[in-house]
Structures are given as structure tokens and as C-alpha cells.
Short mmCIF file of C-alpha atoms and ligand atoms in Angstrom, two decimals:
data_model
loop_
_atom_site.label_atom_id
_atom_site.label_comp_id
_atom_site.label_asym_id
_atom_site.label_seq_id
_atom_site.Cartn_x
_atom_site.Cartn_y
_atom_site.Cartn_z
CA MET A 1 19.15 -22.80 3.60
CA GLY A 2 15.61 -21.06 3.16
CA ARG A 3 14.77 -22.25 6.92
CA VAL A 4 17.97 -20.33 8.65
CA THR A 5 17.32 -16.71 9.97
CA PHE A 6 19.24 -16.47 12.80
CA GLN A 7 23.94 -16.48 12.04
CA GLY A 8 26.29 -16.34 14.34
CA SER A 9 26.22 -18.95 17.49
CA GLY A 10 26.97 -19.84 20.65
CA SER A 11 24.12 -19.37 23.86
CA ILE A 12 21.32 -16.18 23.31
CA ASP A 13 22.38 -13.81 26.66
CA THR A 14 19.30 -12.87 27.90
CA GLY A 15 17.76 -12.58 31.20
CA SER A 16 14.49 -11.54 30.16
CA VAL A 17 12.96 -15.20 28.59
CA SER A 18 11.26 -17.74 30.79
CA GLY A 19 9.40 -20.77 31.30
CA GLY A 20 5.51 -20.25 32.93
CA GLY A 21 2.72 -21.83 34.42
CA GLY A 22 2.35 -23.61 37.05
CA GLY A 23 4.98 -22.87 40.33
CA GLY A 24 7.22 -21.12 37.08
CA GLY A 25 6.21 -17.37 37.73
CA GLY A 26 5.99 -15.08 35.20
CA GLY A 27 7.82 -11.48 34.70
CA ARG A 28 7.61 -9.51 37.45
CA ILE A 29 3.99 -8.39 38.28
CA ALA A 30 2.87 -4.95 38.67
CA LEU A 31 0.24 -4.60 41.21
CA GLY A 32 -1.69 -1.32 42.43
CA GLY A 33 -1.00 1.68 39.78
CA GLY A 34 -4.40 3.32 40.36
CA ALA A 35 -6.80 3.92 38.06
CA GLY A 36 -4.17 4.40 35.11
CA LEU A 37 -3.67 0.68 35.31
CA ILE A 38 -4.90 -1.43 32.32
CA LEU A 39 -5.47 -4.93 32.67
CA THR A 40 -6.80 -5.39 28.90
CA ILE A 41 -4.40 -8.44 27.45
CA VAL A 42 -3.70 -7.40 23.75
CA ALA A 43 -3.61 -10.87 21.52
CA LEU A 44 -2.73 -11.80 18.05
CA LEU A 45 -5.90 -13.42 17.25
CA PHE A 46 -9.28 -12.20 18.67
CA GLY A 47 -10.52 -9.64 20.87
CA VAL A 48 -10.25 -10.55 24.24
CA ASN A 49 -13.04 -10.26 26.47
CA PRO A 50 -11.58 -10.25 30.03
CA GLY A 51 -15.02 -12.21 31.61
CA GLU A 52 -14.39 -14.88 28.99
CA ILE A 53 -10.75 -15.60 28.66
CA LEU A 54 -9.42 -14.17 32.31
CA GLY A 55 -12.13 -15.54 34.72
CA THR A 56 -11.24 -15.28 38.24
CA GLU A 57 -11.03 -19.14 38.51
CA GLY A 58 -9.11 -19.19 35.70
CA PRO A 59 -8.36 -22.01 33.21
CA GLN A 60 -6.37 -25.53 34.56
CA GLN A 61 -2.31 -23.97 35.24
CA GLY A 62 0.19 -25.85 33.14
CA THR A 63 2.03 -27.87 35.49
CA SER A 64 5.13 -26.45 37.59
CA SER A 65 6.96 -29.56 35.82
CA ASP A 66 6.11 -28.05 32.37
CA ALA A 67 6.99 -24.66 33.21
CA ALA A 68 10.46 -26.31 34.99
CA GLN A 69 11.10 -28.41 31.34
CA ILE A 70 10.84 -25.36 29.31
CA GLN A 71 13.21 -23.47 31.82
CA GLN A 72 15.58 -26.13 31.01
CA GLN A 73 15.50 -25.61 27.12
CA LEU A 74 15.50 -21.88 27.55
CA ASP A 75 18.50 -22.38 29.35
CA SER A 76 20.68 -24.76 26.60
CA CYS A 77 19.64 -22.73 23.60
CA THR A 78 21.70 -21.50 21.14
CA TYR A 79 21.15 -19.30 18.40
CA GLU A 80 22.20 -22.45 15.74
CA MET A 81 19.31 -23.74 17.77
CA ALA A 82 17.13 -21.04 17.32
CA ASN A 83 17.15 -22.06 13.41
CA GLU A 84 15.48 -25.59 14.61
CA ASN A 85 13.50 -24.71 18.00
CA THR A 86 11.13 -23.14 18.40
CA ILE A 87 11.50 -22.08 22.19
CA CYS A 88 14.88 -21.11 20.67
CA ARG A 89 13.98 -18.83 18.06
CA ILE A 90 11.31 -17.49 20.60
CA LYS A 91 14.15 -16.54 22.80
CA ALA A 92 16.43 -15.73 19.55
CA THR A 93 14.39 -13.61 18.79
CA THR A 94 13.08 -11.97 21.69
CA VAL A 95 16.80 -10.17 21.71
CA SER A 96 16.95 -8.73 17.92
CA VAL A 97 13.78 -7.18 18.86
CA ASP A 98 15.21 -5.73 22.40
CA THR A 99 18.37 -4.81 20.04
CA VAL A 100 16.53 -3.58 17.17
CA TRP A 101 14.14 -1.30 19.07
CA SER A 102 17.03 0.09 21.90
CA ASP A 103 18.97 1.37 18.66
CA LEU A 104 15.74 2.97 17.54
CA TRP A 105 14.64 4.33 20.55
CA PRO A 106 17.12 5.07 23.75
CA ASP A 107 14.41 5.01 26.31
CA TYR A 108 13.35 1.86 24.86
CA GLN A 109 12.81 -1.21 28.07
CA PRO A 110 12.60 -4.27 27.07
CA PRO A 111 9.72 -6.16 27.95
CA GLN A 112 9.57 -9.89 29.98
CA THR A 113 8.87 -12.70 27.75
CA VAL A 114 7.55 -15.90 29.70
CA ILE A 115 7.31 -18.87 27.47
CA PHE A 116 4.16 -21.72 28.55
CA ALA A 117 1.96 -25.03 27.78
CA ASP A 118 -1.52 -24.82 28.58
CA ALA A 119 -2.04 -21.71 30.97
CA VAL A 120 -0.26 -19.27 32.84
CA ARG A 121 -1.07 -16.82 35.13
CA THR A 122 -0.48 -13.15 34.73
CA GLY A 123 -0.73 -9.44 35.80
CA CYS A 124 -3.70 -9.71 34.07
CA GLY A 125 -4.83 -12.68 35.19
CA ALA A 126 -4.87 -16.32 34.14
CA ALA A 127 -5.20 -17.02 30.00
CA SER A 128 -4.63 -20.43 28.91
CA SER A 129 -3.60 -21.05 25.46
CA ALA A 130 -6.57 -20.46 23.65
CA THR A 131 -6.05 -16.65 23.86
CA GLY A 132 -2.97 -17.48 21.71
CA PRO A 133 0.03 -15.29 21.86
CA PHE A 134 -0.24 -11.78 24.06
CA TYR A 135 0.88 -9.13 25.66
CA CYS A 136 0.06 -7.80 29.29
CA PRO A 137 0.34 -4.08 29.80
CA ALA A 138 -0.03 -4.79 33.50
CA ASP A 139 3.19 -6.81 34.01
CA SER A 140 5.05 -5.48 30.73
CA THR A 141 5.60 -9.74 29.42
CA ALA A 142 4.71 -10.86 26.41
CA TYR A 143 3.52 -15.02 26.61
CA PHE A 144 4.15 -17.77 24.07
CA ASP A 145 2.59 -21.01 23.87
CA PRO A 146 4.87 -22.48 21.20
CA SER A 147 1.69 -25.13 20.54
CA PHE A 148 -0.05 -22.31 18.91
CA PHE A 149 2.51 -22.35 15.83
CA THR A 150 0.86 -25.21 14.33
CA GLN A 151 -2.92 -24.17 14.99
CA LEU A 152 -1.40 -21.21 12.99
CA ARG A 153 -0.42 -23.61 10.59
CA ARG A 154 -3.97 -25.27 10.69
CA MET A 155 -5.87 -21.65 9.92
CA GLY A 156 -3.26 -20.97 6.54
CA GLY A 157 -0.39 -18.87 8.30
CA SER A 158 3.16 -20.21 7.37
CA ASP A 159 5.63 -22.16 9.53
CA GLY A 160 8.57 -21.00 8.59
CA PRO A 161 11.49 -19.14 10.83
CA LEU A 162 10.62 -15.42 10.08
CA ALA A 163 6.61 -15.79 10.44
CA GLN A 164 6.99 -16.96 13.30
CA GLU A 165 9.52 -14.36 13.99
CA TYR A 166 7.11 -11.99 12.88
CA VAL A 167 4.71 -12.88 15.84
CA VAL A 168 6.96 -12.00 18.44
CA ALA A 169 7.93 -8.83 17.31
CA HIS A 170 3.99 -7.90 16.98
CA GLU A 171 4.02 -8.48 20.81
CA TYR A 172 6.83 -6.58 21.28
CA GLY A 173 5.10 -3.99 19.46
CA HIS A 174 2.41 -3.99 21.97
CA HIS A 175 5.33 -3.35 24.59
CA VAL A 176 6.53 -0.24 22.43
CA GLN A 177 2.74 0.72 22.50
CA ASN A 178 2.74 0.35 26.33
CA LEU A 179 5.99 2.78 26.40
CA THR A 180 4.21 5.52 24.29
CA GLY A 181 1.16 5.69 25.30
CA ALA A 182 -0.63 4.12 22.30
CA LEU A 183 -2.07 1.12 23.97
CA ALA A 184 -3.92 2.72 26.45
CA LYS A 185 -5.05 4.82 24.00
CA GLY A 186 -6.06 2.55 21.41
CA GLN A 187 -7.92 0.68 24.55
CA ARG A 188 -10.01 3.57 25.50
CA MET A 189 -10.97 3.99 21.67
CA GLY A 190 -13.22 0.90 21.78
CA SER A 191 -12.66 -2.40 21.43
CA GLN A 192 -14.32 -3.33 17.71
CA GLY A 193 -15.09 -1.59 14.54
CA PRO A 194 -12.87 -0.86 11.59
CA ARG A 195 -11.59 2.22 12.82
CA SER A 196 -11.86 0.86 16.40
CA GLY A 197 -9.00 1.40 18.79
CA SER A 198 -8.18 -2.14 18.83
CA VAL A 199 -7.86 -2.27 14.87
CA ARG A 200 -5.32 0.64 15.08
CA VAL A 201 -3.30 -0.88 18.34
CA GLU A 202 -3.23 -4.07 16.37
CA LEU A 203 -2.45 -2.58 12.78
CA GLN A 204 0.18 -0.41 14.77
CA ALA A 205 1.65 -3.31 16.33
CA ASP A 206 1.54 -5.34 12.89
CA CYS A 207 3.87 -2.18 11.69
CA LEU A 208 5.81 -2.21 13.94
CA ALA A 209 6.60 -5.88 13.28
CA GLY A 210 7.87 -4.33 9.64
CA VAL A 211 10.23 -1.93 11.82
CA TRP A 212 11.47 -4.96 13.35
CA ALA A 213 12.02 -6.61 10.00
CA HIS A 214 13.38 -3.65 8.01
CA HIS A 215 16.40 -3.20 10.90
CA ALA A 216 16.61 -6.88 12.19
CA ASP A 217 19.55 -7.90 9.46
CA ASP A 218 21.17 -4.71 9.38
CA GLY A 219 24.73 -4.76 9.42
CA PRO A 220 27.49 -7.81 9.51
CA ASP A 221 26.72 -8.28 13.12
CA ALA A 222 23.53 -8.10 13.37
CA LEU A 223 21.92 -11.55 14.58
CA LEU A 224 19.22 -12.16 11.57
CA ALA A 225 21.19 -12.83 8.41
CA PRO A 226 19.67 -10.35 4.91
CA ILE A 227 16.37 -11.11 5.15
CA SER A 228 14.52 -12.44 1.50
CA ASP A 229 12.05 -11.99 -0.51
CA GLU A 230 10.37 -15.41 0.08
CA GLN A 231 11.00 -15.20 3.70
CA ILE A 232 8.82 -12.24 3.86
CA ALA A 233 5.86 -14.12 1.65
CA THR A 234 5.98 -15.85 4.28
CA VAL A 235 5.15 -13.30 6.95
CA ILE A 236 2.64 -12.25 4.81
CA GLN A 237 0.80 -15.62 4.26
CA THR A 238 0.76 -15.45 8.32
CA ALA A 239 -0.85 -11.25 8.08
CA LYS A 240 -3.18 -13.18 5.59
CA ALA A 241 -3.88 -16.43 8.02
CA ILE A 242 -5.13 -13.83 11.03
CA GLY A 243 -6.44 -11.13 9.61
CA ASP A 244 -10.13 -10.54 10.84
CA ASP A 245 -11.82 -11.75 7.87
CA THR A 246 -9.60 -14.79 7.32
CA ILE A 247 -10.80 -16.00 10.53
CA GLN A 248 -14.95 -14.83 10.21
CA GLY A 249 -14.92 -16.17 6.63
CA PRO A 250 -17.87 -14.41 3.68
CA GLY A 251 -19.64 -12.23 4.79
CA SER A 252 -17.66 -11.00 7.63
CA ASN A 253 -18.99 -7.67 9.33
CA PRO A 254 -16.20 -5.40 9.60
CA GLU A 255 -18.50 -3.69 12.84
CA GLY A 256 -16.95 -7.21 14.48
CA TRP A 257 -13.50 -6.38 13.53
CA THR A 258 -10.70 -6.09 16.03
CA HIS A 259 -7.36 -6.86 14.67
CA GLY A 260 -7.82 -5.62 10.86
CA SER A 261 -8.48 -7.70 7.53
CA ALA A 262 -6.11 -9.53 5.83
CA ALA A 263 -5.38 -6.54 3.03
CA GLN A 264 -4.79 -4.25 6.07
CA ARG A 265 -2.30 -6.05 8.27
CA THR A 266 -0.40 -6.98 5.13
CA ARG A 267 -0.66 -3.39 4.10
CA TRP A 268 0.85 -1.85 7.29
CA PHE A 269 3.46 -4.58 7.98
CA THR A 270 4.78 -3.63 4.28
CA VAL A 271 4.29 0.28 5.32
CA GLY A 272 6.99 -0.94 8.20
CA TYR A 273 9.23 -3.24 6.55
CA GLN A 274 9.51 -0.75 3.56
CA SER A 275 9.99 2.40 5.84
CA GLY A 276 12.26 0.93 9.14
CA ASP A 277 10.49 3.97 10.75
CA PRO A 278 7.89 3.76 13.03
CA ASP A 279 6.85 7.05 12.89
CA ARG A 280 4.49 5.86 9.32
CA CYS A 281 3.44 3.12 11.93
CA ASP A 282 0.34 6.27 12.84
CA THR A 283 -2.41 3.90 12.52
CA PHE A 284 -4.67 6.84 14.92
CA ALA A 285 -3.69 9.88 12.36
CA THR A 286 -5.92 8.21 9.20
CA ASP A 287 -9.21 6.99 8.77
CA ASP A 288 -7.17 5.35 5.59
CA LEU A 289 -6.83 2.29 7.29
ZN1 ZN B 301 -1.58 -7.70 18.83
#
């Protein structure tokens, strides 16, 4: 039972998740938009230098047959399958996160999600799996290559279902930030250093993921079964594995941080999880991160 998080049965009713890469297309691409348009993606793991990862040439695209195969799997997903299959788990999680944010915030507009293999074109440019999961504000779309979760386990993260769902909720946290303006504010405040805009944005996204987890099992009709302390421990394990100091290793210099330390990521997820209150996630209001 430890691995089961979704309760309920039947097909997962959302049109917001699609298979991408190759000819599979992505979410709607909002081009233009003038000076306010932000083209920088926000990734789960690394500070992203668009010159390095989002080259104009772009990486090799996933093939359109990959996209078609992913789409076929997505079309067949049920809540039962979401407890076994990573692609279906991502899809089911997007429904849960959208439900929680729509309840908390009537103005919430759901993002799109694209699941891809190897590489994908986005409203922010081309990206490869090496980027890890990310959110592109220009097309309001979260992107996931399911193979990332294997890499995450190698990095010391958990492959438990709630830990994977946390990754989805973190990227959706960036979407919430896109809607509130926190993402744009953070991107104006610098991309590196212990009190940089980037670190504040990332820690806030962890906190917003915690807010989701707090509400995800609310009420008898919740999509998630009651969350156990054991499952929360798997999230903490993953949050620690993707802390800047964990990734950079001994001698890690905070001036190079982009996402916050293991302790900070754990702390802000926990603030959101324990309070369930997005107002508690104001990582811009304090230097005590
Ligand atoms: Zn992030």
C-alpha cells in the first residue's frame, strides 16, 4: 500500500496534458508579447543559461513516433494506472494540482503540460532531457521527460510516488508564480547567490508544492489517499537530493546557488505543507531563507 497515492478509478479527465517532441507539438505557444515577455525557463535542478541549453540550433528532437507513443499512453491512463506508471502519475498529478489551486484561488488558470522523450521545442526555445523538468512561462507549459525520475534516483532522490508528484507540483508552482508575477520579479532579481531572485523563486515553488500536498488529500473525494509521514519523508529525501549544496558537493559556494540548499528546500516545502497557506510562501519578504 505504501506506493499507492491515487484513490478512485477510471479515466483521467483532462485535456491539458499531451505527448511532445518531434511533430507532437506542445502547448499553445504565445509569441510576441513585447518587452514583458520572459523567455527564461525555470528548471527543477539547475540554473539554466539559455545560451547553453536553449541554443538556437537546439538539441536533437525526440521523434514524432515518441510523441505519438506517449500520447497513446496518456490517452489510456486511469487513476489505477497512476499508481504504477510514471506517465499516468504525471497526468493524474496535474489534475490534483489544478483542483487544489482552483479551490484556493478562483482566478487560477491551469497551465498546459507536455510529456516528452529526449528533446522538445517550447515557447522558450528547444530543450533536452538534460535540463530536467521545467516550466516555460512564454507558453505557460510544464515539461517532463519521465526518464528524469531514473536520474533523480541516482542522485539520491526517492522514486516514491509522492516524491514524483512533488516534482510536478513544484513546476506547477512556477506556473502559479507566473500568474502572480513572482516569477517575473524573481527573474529581475538575479540568477545566482544565496539571496538571489532565482533562489527565492525556487524556494517559493517548493513551498507552493507543499501547499498542494497539504490540500491534496482533503475530503473524501480527494484524488489522493491520505498522505502518510512516510510519504512526506520521500519528498524530503528528494528535496535534499536536489539542494544546490548536495549537487555541488563539499565546498559548495553559496554565491553559485540557484535553487537553495538541501536544508532550505526542505524547510520551505515543510512551511507550505504544514500551513497549507500560500501567503506563508513569501520568500521575497525575508532574507532568512
Ligand atoms: Zn524550479
